Amino acid sequence: AVPAANANTQAPYQYTNSLYQMPEASAYPTMQPMNQAMMYPQQYTPMMTQPIAPQFVAPAPQAMPTSVLTDAPQVTNNQTISDYYDFFRDREIVLNKQNLRALKIDPRQVFLKYDGGQWPCIINSTSMQFSTIIIGTGSGVYKALNGKPNSSVSLKFCFIDNDNNPIQFFVNCSVSEINSFNNSTELALIKLIFTQRPPDDLIERLGEFLQVNENFVKKMYEKIPLNKDSVRLLGLPKEESYIFIENVPRKCIVKELYFGGARLLFVGVPKFLQNKQVCLKLLFIDSGEKISLNGTIKQAEFLPNRQDIVQVNLEFTKEEVPMSYKFHINKYLTSFSKQLIEKQISNEVKSEQNK
């Protein structure tokens, strides 16, 4: 029989602001060990040895940022999902804190289902064909599965949608391996093989995430000229923004954006800007996010026929580019509107040259 639900029913996992900060562990006292384990698994001491049948409480209606991840067209066609599965099915994603936030996975609602019971677990990594999870060796499910290879289980996933509501589903799996986690006697790492193609929701989330990271490398310097249409598609309010030089803000006009950098115009003198460490601030109104992009000015020169306006090429620090920025750029580069906008910009340039 399924065990009775925990009396301390957990509140939904809140992606609380533009930085998607993790909630304080003290806000969830009964699940505190799981939160700590997710962030610092090597320090985790298992405390939950009994199965739990969780209940998810829907959040009260509230204004929440739109997810960058699912800000593309609301219905992904079957061909796109099939392509994701064909291209990325065996690519494993390590679910660290940053990747959990980018994928909008609720780690407190991931459970392993076996023999009528559900046990909380830490999802360590996943692909479209398998997952690895961490459980305590003192838990009932570990004792039940240890020494029983190929046991049939189900892994429950939980994502958060644009309206902060849960998207939950089970994936049928077979236990492939059970090993000690980091040589710990208290934690076990279990590899679960999916016994069938997973739901489209999982394929879409993982596929878009992997596509973004792949395009970040392949299309690092594919530039996006900014006009009113490309600004709208990117989710920016306008071309104007701010750049911080030695912590002093300056207004700037963003002329181009790309994964690896930007081209900007602002008041300044080129010789004082070369190789300066700066920070470009962007506001994405579709998601309510304020993004900081650290980088270095690689080239600075006066705008032709202007001795007060400088044009600079900014190169971002690759390791510090936020995932949400990558999603916005990728959304534009993979959109159907991209070619139309680029053609429009090209025609505008030709028109100016012919005047």
Coordinates of N, CA and C in Angstrom, one line a residue, residues 64-232:
M64 N 5.0 36.0 -11.9 CA 6.3 35.4 -11.9 C 6.9 35.7 -13.2
P65 N 8.3 35.7 -13.2 CA 9.0 35.9 -14.5 C 8.7 34.8 -15.5
T66 N 8.6 35.1 -16.7 CA 8.4 34.1 -17.8 C 9.7 33.4 -17.9
S67 N 9.6 32.0 -18.0 CA 10.8 31.2 -18.2 C 11.4 31.5 -19.5
V68 N 12.7 31.8 -19.5 CA 13.5 32.0 -20.7 C 13.5 30.7 -21.5
L69 N 13.5 29.6 -20.8 CA 13.7 28.2 -21.4 C 12.5 27.9 -22.3
T70 N 11.3 28.3 -21.9 CA 10.1 27.9 -22.7 C 9.5 29.2 -23.3
D71 N 10.3 30.2 -23.5 CA 9.8 31.4 -24.0 C 9.7 31.4 -25.5
A72 N 10.2 30.3 -26.2 CA 10.0 30.1 -27.6 C 8.5 29.8 -27.8
P73 N 8.1 29.5 -29.1 CA 6.7 29.2 -29.3 C 6.2 28.1 -28.4
Q74 N 5.0 28.3 -27.9 CA 4.4 27.5 -26.8 C 4.3 26.0 -27.2
V75 N 4.1 25.8 -28.5 CA 3.9 24.4 -28.9 C 5.1 24.0 -29.8
T76 N 5.9 23.2 -29.3 CA 7.0 22.7 -30.1 C 6.6 21.6 -31.0
N77 N 6.9 21.7 -32.3 CA 6.3 20.7 -33.2 C 7.0 19.3 -33.0
N78 N 6.3 18.3 -33.5 CA 6.8 16.9 -33.3 C 8.2 16.7 -34.0
Q79 N 8.4 17.4 -35.1 CA 9.7 17.2 -35.8 C 10.8 17.7 -34.9
T80 N 10.6 18.9 -34.3 CA 11.7 19.4 -33.4 C 12.0 18.5 -32.3
I81 N 11.0 17.9 -31.7 CA 11.2 17.0 -30.5 C 11.9 15.7 -31.0
S82 N 11.5 15.3 -32.2 CA 12.2 14.1 -32.8 C 13.6 14.4 -33.1
D83 N 13.9 15.6 -33.6 CA 15.3 16.0 -33.8 C 16.1 16.0 -32.5
Y84 N 15.5 16.6 -31.5 CA 16.2 16.7 -30.2 C 16.6 15.3 -29.8
Y85 N 15.6 14.4 -29.9 CA 15.9 13.0 -29.4 C 16.9 12.3 -30.3
D86 N 16.9 12.5 -31.6 CA 17.9 11.9 -32.4 C 19.3 12.4 -32.2
F87 N 19.4 13.7 -32.0 CA 20.7 14.3 -31.9 C 21.3 14.2 -30.5
F88 N 20.5 14.3 -29.5 CA 21.0 14.4 -28.1 C 20.6 13.3 -27.2
R89 N 20.1 12.2 -27.6 CA 19.5 11.2 -26.7 C 20.5 10.7 -25.7
D90 N 21.8 10.6 -26.1 CA 22.8 10.0 -25.2 C 23.7 11.0 -24.5
R91 N 23.3 12.3 -24.6 CA 24.1 13.3 -24.0 C 23.7 13.5 -22.5
E92 N 24.6 13.4 -21.6 CA 24.3 13.4 -20.2 C 24.5 14.8 -19.7
I93 N 23.6 15.3 -18.9 CA 23.6 16.6 -18.2 C 23.9 16.4 -16.7
V94 N 24.9 17.0 -16.2 CA 25.2 16.9 -14.8 C 24.3 18.0 -14.1
L95 N 23.5 17.7 -13.2 CA 22.5 18.6 -12.6 C 23.1 19.3 -11.4
N96 N 24.0 20.2 -11.7 CA 24.5 21.1 -10.6 C 23.4 22.2 -10.4
K97 N 23.7 23.1 -9.4 CA 22.8 24.1 -9.1 C 22.4 25.0 -10.2
Q98 N 23.4 25.4 -11.0 CA 23.1 26.3 -12.2 C 22.2 25.6 -13.2
N99 N 22.5 24.3 -13.5 CA 21.7 23.6 -14.5 C 20.3 23.3 -14.0
L100 N 20.1 23.0 -12.7 CA 18.8 22.9 -12.1 C 18.0 24.1 -12.3
R101 N 18.6 25.3 -12.1 CA 17.9 26.5 -12.3 C 17.5 26.8 -13.8
A102 N 18.5 26.5 -14.6 CA 18.2 26.7 -16.1 C 17.1 25.8 -16.6
L103 N 17.1 24.6 -16.2 CA 16.1 23.6 -16.6 C 14.8 23.8 -15.8
K104 N 14.8 24.6 -14.7 CA 13.7 24.8 -13.8 C 13.1 23.4 -13.3
I105 N 14.0 22.6 -12.8 CA 13.7 21.4 -12.2 C 13.4 21.6 -10.7
D106 N 12.4 21.1 -10.1 CA 12.1 21.2 -8.7 C 12.8 20.0 -8.0
P107 N 14.0 20.1 -7.4 CA 14.7 18.9 -6.9 C 14.0 18.3 -5.7
R108 N 13.1 19.1 -5.0 CA 12.4 18.5 -3.8 C 11.3 17.6 -4.2
Q109 N 10.9 17.6 -5.5 CA 9.8 16.8 -5.9 C 10.3 15.7 -6.9
V110 N 11.5 15.3 -6.8 CA 12.0 14.1 -7.5 C 12.0 12.9 -6.6
F111 N 11.3 11.9 -7.0 CA 11.1 10.7 -6.2 C 11.4 9.4 -7.0
L112 N 11.8 8.4 -6.2 CA 11.9 7.1 -6.8 C 10.8 6.2 -6.3
K113 N 10.0 5.7 -7.3 CA 8.9 4.8 -7.0 C 9.2 3.4 -7.2
Y114 N 8.9 2.6 -6.1 CA 9.2 1.1 -6.2 C 8.2 0.4 -5.3
D115 N 7.6 -0.6 -5.8 CA 6.8 -1.5 -5.0 C 5.7 -0.8 -4.2
G116 N 5.1 0.2 -4.8 CA 4.0 1.0 -4.2 C 4.4 2.1 -3.3
G117 N 5.7 2.3 -3.1 CA 6.1 3.4 -2.2 C 7.0 4.4 -3.0
Q118 N 7.1 5.6 -2.5 CA 7.9 6.7 -3.1 C 8.9 7.2 -2.1
W119 N 10.2 7.2 -2.6 CA 11.3 7.7 -1.7 C 11.9 8.9 -2.3
P120 N 12.2 10.0 -1.5 CA 12.9 11.1 -2.0 C 14.3 10.8 -2.4
C121 N 14.9 11.4 -3.5 CA 16.2 11.1 -3.9 C 16.8 12.4 -4.5
I122 N 18.1 12.4 -4.7 CA 18.8 13.5 -5.3 C 19.1 13.1 -6.8
I123 N 18.6 13.8 -7.7 CA 18.9 13.5 -9.1 C 20.3 14.1 -9.4
N124 N 21.2 13.3 -9.8 CA 22.6 13.7 -10.0 C 22.9 14.1 -11.4
S125 N 22.3 13.3 -12.4 CA 22.5 13.6 -13.8 C 21.4 13.0 -14.6
T126 N 21.2 13.4 -15.8 CA 20.2 12.8 -16.6 C 20.5 12.9 -18.1
S127 N 20.0 12.0 -18.9 CA 20.0 12.2 -20.4 C 18.6 11.8 -20.8
M128 N 18.4 11.6 -22.1 CA 17.1 11.1 -22.6 C 17.0 9.6 -22.5
Q129 N 18.0 8.9 -22.0 CA 18.0 7.5 -22.0 C 18.3 6.9 -20.6
F130 N 18.9 7.7 -19.7 CA 19.2 7.2 -18.4 C 19.3 8.4 -17.4
S131 N 19.2 8.1 -16.1 CA 19.5 9.0 -15.1 C 20.3 8.4 -14.0
T132 N 21.0 9.2 -13.2 CA 21.7 8.7 -12.0 C 21.1 9.5 -10.8
I133 N 20.9 8.8 -9.8 CA 20.3 9.4 -8.6 C 21.1 9.0 -7.3
I134 N 21.0 9.7 -6.3 CA 21.7 9.5 -5.0 C 20.6 9.2 -3.9
I135 N 20.8 8.1 -3.2 CA 19.9 7.8 -2.1 C 20.8 7.4 -0.9
G136 N 20.2 7.4 0.3 CA 20.8 7.0 1.5 C 20.8 5.5 1.6
T137 N 21.9 4.9 2.1 CA 22.0 3.5 2.3 C 21.1 3.0 3.4
G138 N 20.7 3.9 4.3 CA 19.8 3.5 5.3 C 18.3 3.5 5.0
S139 N 18.0 3.9 3.7 CA 16.6 4.0 3.3 C 16.1 2.6 2.9
G140 N 14.8 2.5 3.0 CA 14.1 1.3 2.7 C 14.3 0.9 1.3
V141 N 14.3 1.8 0.4 CA 14.4 1.5 -1.1 C 15.7 0.9 -1.4
Y142 N 16.8 1.4 -0.7 CA 18.1 0.9 -1.0 C 18.2 -0.5 -0.5
K143 N 17.7 -0.8 0.6 CA 17.7 -2.2 1.1 C 16.9 -3.1 0.2
A144 N 15.8 -2.6 -0.3 CA 15.0 -3.4 -1.2 C 15.6 -3.7 -2.6
L145 N 16.4 -2.7 -3.1 CA 16.9 -2.8 -4.4 C 18.3 -3.4 -4.4
N146 N 19.1 -3.3 -3.4 CA 20.5 -3.8 -3.3 C 20.5 -5.3 -3.5
G147 N 21.3 -5.7 -4.5 CA 21.4 -7.1 -4.8 C 20.3 -7.6 -5.7
K148 N 19.5 -6.7 -6.2 CA 18.4 -7.1 -7.2 C 18.6 -6.4 -8.5
P149 N 19.5 -6.8 -9.3 CA 19.7 -6.1 -10.6 C 18.5 -6.1 -11.5
N150 N 18.4 -5.1 -12.3 CA 17.3 -5.0 -13.3 C 15.9 -4.9 -12.7
S151 N 15.8 -4.5 -11.5 CA 14.5 -4.2 -10.8 C 13.8 -3.1 -11.6
S152 N 12.5 -3.2 -11.7 CA 11.7 -2.2 -12.4 C 11.3 -1.1 -11.4
V153 N 11.6 0.1 -11.7 CA 11.2 1.3 -10.8 C 10.7 2.4 -11.7
S154 N 10.3 3.5 -11.1 CA 9.9 4.7 -11.8 C 10.5 5.9 -11.2
L155 N 11.0 6.8 -12.0 CA 11.6 8.0 -11.5 C 10.6 9.2 -11.8
K156 N 10.3 9.9 -10.8 CA 9.4 11.1 -11.0 C 10.2 12.4 -11.2
F157 N 9.9 13.0 -12.3 CA 10.4 14.3 -12.6 C 9.4 15.4 -12.3
C158 N 9.9 16.6 -12.0 CA 9.0 17.7 -11.8 C 9.7 19.0 -12.3
F159 N 9.1 19.6 -13.3 CA 9.5 20.9 -13.8 C 8.6 22.0 -13.4
I160 N 9.0 23.2 -13.5 CA 8.1 24.4 -13.2 C 7.9 25.1 -14.5
D161 N 6.6 25.4 -14.8 CA 6.3 26.0 -16.1 C 6.3 27.5 -16.0
N162 N 5.9 28.2 -17.0 CA 5.9 29.7 -17.0 C 5.1 30.3 -16.0
D163 N 4.0 29.7 -15.6 CA 3.1 30.2 -14.5 C 3.4 29.7 -13.1
N164 N 4.6 29.1 -13.0 CA 5.1 28.6 -11.7 C 4.2 27.4 -11.2
N165 N 3.6 26.7 -12.2 CA 2.9 25.5 -11.9 C 3.8 24.2 -12.2
P166 N 3.6 23.1 -11.5 CA 4.4 22.0 -11.7 C 4.0 21.2 -13.0
I167 N 5.0 20.6 -13.7 CA 4.8 19.7 -14.7 C 5.4 18.4 -14.2
Q168 N 4.6 17.4 -13.9 CA 5.1 16.2 -13.2 C 4.8 14.9 -14.1
F169 N 5.7 14.0 -14.1 CA 5.5 12.8 -14.8 C 6.5 11.7 -14.3
F170 N 6.1 10.5 -14.5 CA 7.0 9.3 -14.2 C 7.6 8.8 -15.4
V171 N 8.9 8.3 -15.3 CA 9.6 7.6 -16.4 C 9.9 6.2 -15.9
N172 N 9.5 5.2 -16.6 CA 9.8 3.8 -16.2 C 11.2 3.5 -16.5
C173 N 11.8 2.8 -15.5 CA 13.3 2.6 -15.6 C 13.6 1.2 -15.1
S174 N 14.8 0.8 -15.4 CA 15.4 -0.5 -14.9 C 16.7 -0.2 -14.2
V175 N 16.9 -0.7 -13.0 CA 18.1 -0.5 -12.2 C 19.3 -1.1 -12.9
S176 N 20.2 -0.3 -13.3 CA 21.4 -0.9 -14.0 C 22.6 -1.1 -13.1
E177 N 22.9 -0.1 -12.2 CA 24.1 -0.2 -11.3 C 23.8 0.4 -10.0
I178 N 24.3 -0.1 -8.9 CA 24.3 0.5 -7.6 C 25.7 0.5 -7.1
N179 N 26.2 1.7 -6.8 CA 27.6 1.9 -6.4 C 27.6 2.9 -5.2
S180 N 28.7 2.8 -4.5 CA 28.9 3.8 -3.4 C 29.1 5.2 -4.1
F181 N 28.6 6.2 -3.5 CA 28.8 7.6 -4.0 C 30.0 8.2 -3.3
N182 N 31.0 8.5 -4.0 CA 32.3 9.1 -3.5 C 32.8 8.3 -2.3
N183 N 32.8 7.0 -2.4 CA 33.3 6.1 -1.4 C 32.6 6.3 0.0
S184 N 31.4 6.8 -0.1 CA 30.7 7.0 1.2 C 29.9 5.7 1.6
T185 N 29.9 5.4 2.9 CA 29.1 4.3 3.3 C 27.7 4.6 3.6
E186 N 27.3 5.9 3.5 CA 26.0 6.4 3.8 C 25.2 6.8 2.5
L187 N 25.9 6.9 1.4 CA 25.2 7.3 0.2 C 25.5 6.3 -1.0
A188 N 24.5 6.1 -1.8 CA 24.7 5.2 -2.9 C 24.3 5.9 -4.2
L189 N 25.0 5.6 -5.3 CA 24.7 6.2 -6.6 C 24.1 5.1 -7.5
I190 N 22.8 5.3 -7.9 CA 22.1 4.3 -8.7 C 21.9 4.8 -10.1
K191 N 22.3 4.0 -11.1 CA 22.0 4.3 -12.5 C 20.8 3.7 -13.0
L192 N 19.8 4.5 -13.5 CA 18.6 4.0 -14.0 C 18.5 4.1 -15.5
I193 N 18.2 3.0 -16.2 CA 18.0 3.0 -17.6 C 16.6 3.1 -18.0
F194 N 16.2 4.1 -18.8 CA 14.8 4.2 -19.2 C 14.4 3.1 -20.1
T195 N 13.3 2.5 -19.8 CA 12.9 1.3 -20.6 C 12.1 1.6 -21.9
Q196 N 11.8 2.9 -22.0 CA 11.1 3.4 -23.3 C 11.4 4.8 -23.5
R197 N 11.1 5.4 -24.6 CA 11.3 6.8 -24.9 C 10.6 7.6 -23.9
P198 N 11.3 8.6 -23.3 CA 10.6 9.4 -22.2 C 9.6 10.4 -22.8
P199 N 8.8 11.0 -21.9 CA 7.7 11.9 -22.4 C 8.4 13.1 -23.2
D200 N 7.6 13.7 -24.1 CA 8.0 14.8 -24.9 C 8.5 16.0 -24.0
D201 N 7.8 16.2 -22.9 CA 8.2 17.3 -22.0 C 9.7 17.2 -21.6
L202 N 10.1 16.0 -21.3 CA 11.5 15.8 -20.9 C 12.4 16.0 -22.1
I203 N 12.1 15.5 -23.2 CA 12.9 15.6 -24.4 C 13.0 17.1 -24.8
E204 N 11.9 17.8 -24.7 CA 12.0 19.2 -25.1 C 12.9 20.0 -24.2
R205 N 12.7 19.8 -22.9 CA 13.5 20.6 -21.9 C 15.0 20.3 -22.1
L206 N 15.4 19.0 -22.1 CA 16.8 18.6 -22.2 C 17.3 19.0 -23.6
G207 N 16.5 18.8 -24.6 CA 17.0 19.1 -26.0 C 17.3 20.5 -26.2
E208 N 16.4 21.4 -25.7 CA 16.7 22.9 -25.9 C 17.9 23.3 -25.1
F209 N 18.0 22.8 -23.9 CA 19.2 23.1 -23.1 C 20.5 22.7 -23.8
L210 N 20.5 21.5 -24.4 CA 21.7 21.0 -25.0 C 22.0 21.8 -26.3
Q211 N 20.9 22.1 -27.0 CA 21.1 22.9 -28.3 C 21.7 24.3 -28.0
V212 N 21.2 24.9 -26.9 CA 21.7 26.2 -26.5 C 23.2 26.1 -26.2
N213 N 23.7 25.1 -25.5 CA 25.1 25.0 -25.2 C 25.9 24.7 -26.4
E214 N 25.3 23.9 -27.3 CA 26.1 23.6 -28.5 C 26.2 24.8 -29.4
N215 N 25.1 25.6 -29.6 CA 25.2 26.8 -30.4 C 26.1 27.8 -29.8
F216 N 26.2 27.8 -28.5 CA 27.1 28.8 -27.8 C 28.5 28.6 -28.3
V217 N 28.9 27.4 -28.6 CA 30.2 27.1 -29.2 C 30.3 27.3 -30.7
K218 N 29.3 26.7 -31.4 CA 29.3 26.8 -32.8 C 29.0 28.2 -33.4
K219 N 28.2 28.9 -32.7 CA 27.7 30.2 -33.2 C 28.1 31.3 -32.3
M220 N 29.3 31.2 -31.7 CA 29.8 32.2 -30.7 C 29.8 33.6 -31.3
Y221 N 30.2 33.7 -32.6 CA 30.4 35.1 -33.1 C 29.4 35.4 -34.2
E222 N 28.3 34.7 -34.3 CA 27.2 35.0 -35.2 C 26.4 36.2 -34.7
K223 N 26.6 37.4 -35.3 CA 26.1 38.6 -34.8 C 24.7 38.9 -35.1
I224 N 24.0 39.6 -34.2 CA 22.6 40.0 -34.3 C 22.5 41.5 -34.4
P225 N 22.3 42.1 -35.5 CA 22.2 43.5 -35.6 C 20.8 43.9 -34.9
L226 N 20.9 45.0 -34.2 CA 19.7 45.4 -33.4 C 18.9 46.5 -34.2
N227 N 17.6 46.2 -34.4 CA 16.6 47.2 -34.8 C 15.4 47.0 -34.0
K228 N 14.3 47.7 -34.4 CA 13.1 47.5 -33.5 C 12.5 46.1 -33.5
D229 N 12.7 45.4 -34.6 CA 12.2 44.0 -34.7 C 13.0 43.0 -34.0
S230 N 14.3 43.1 -34.2 CA 15.2 42.2 -33.5 C 15.2 42.4 -32.0
V231 N 15.1 43.7 -31.6 CA 15.0 44.1 -30.2 C 13.7 43.4 -29.6
R232 N 12.6 43.5 -30.3 CA 11.4 42.9 -29.8 C 11.5 41.4 -29.7

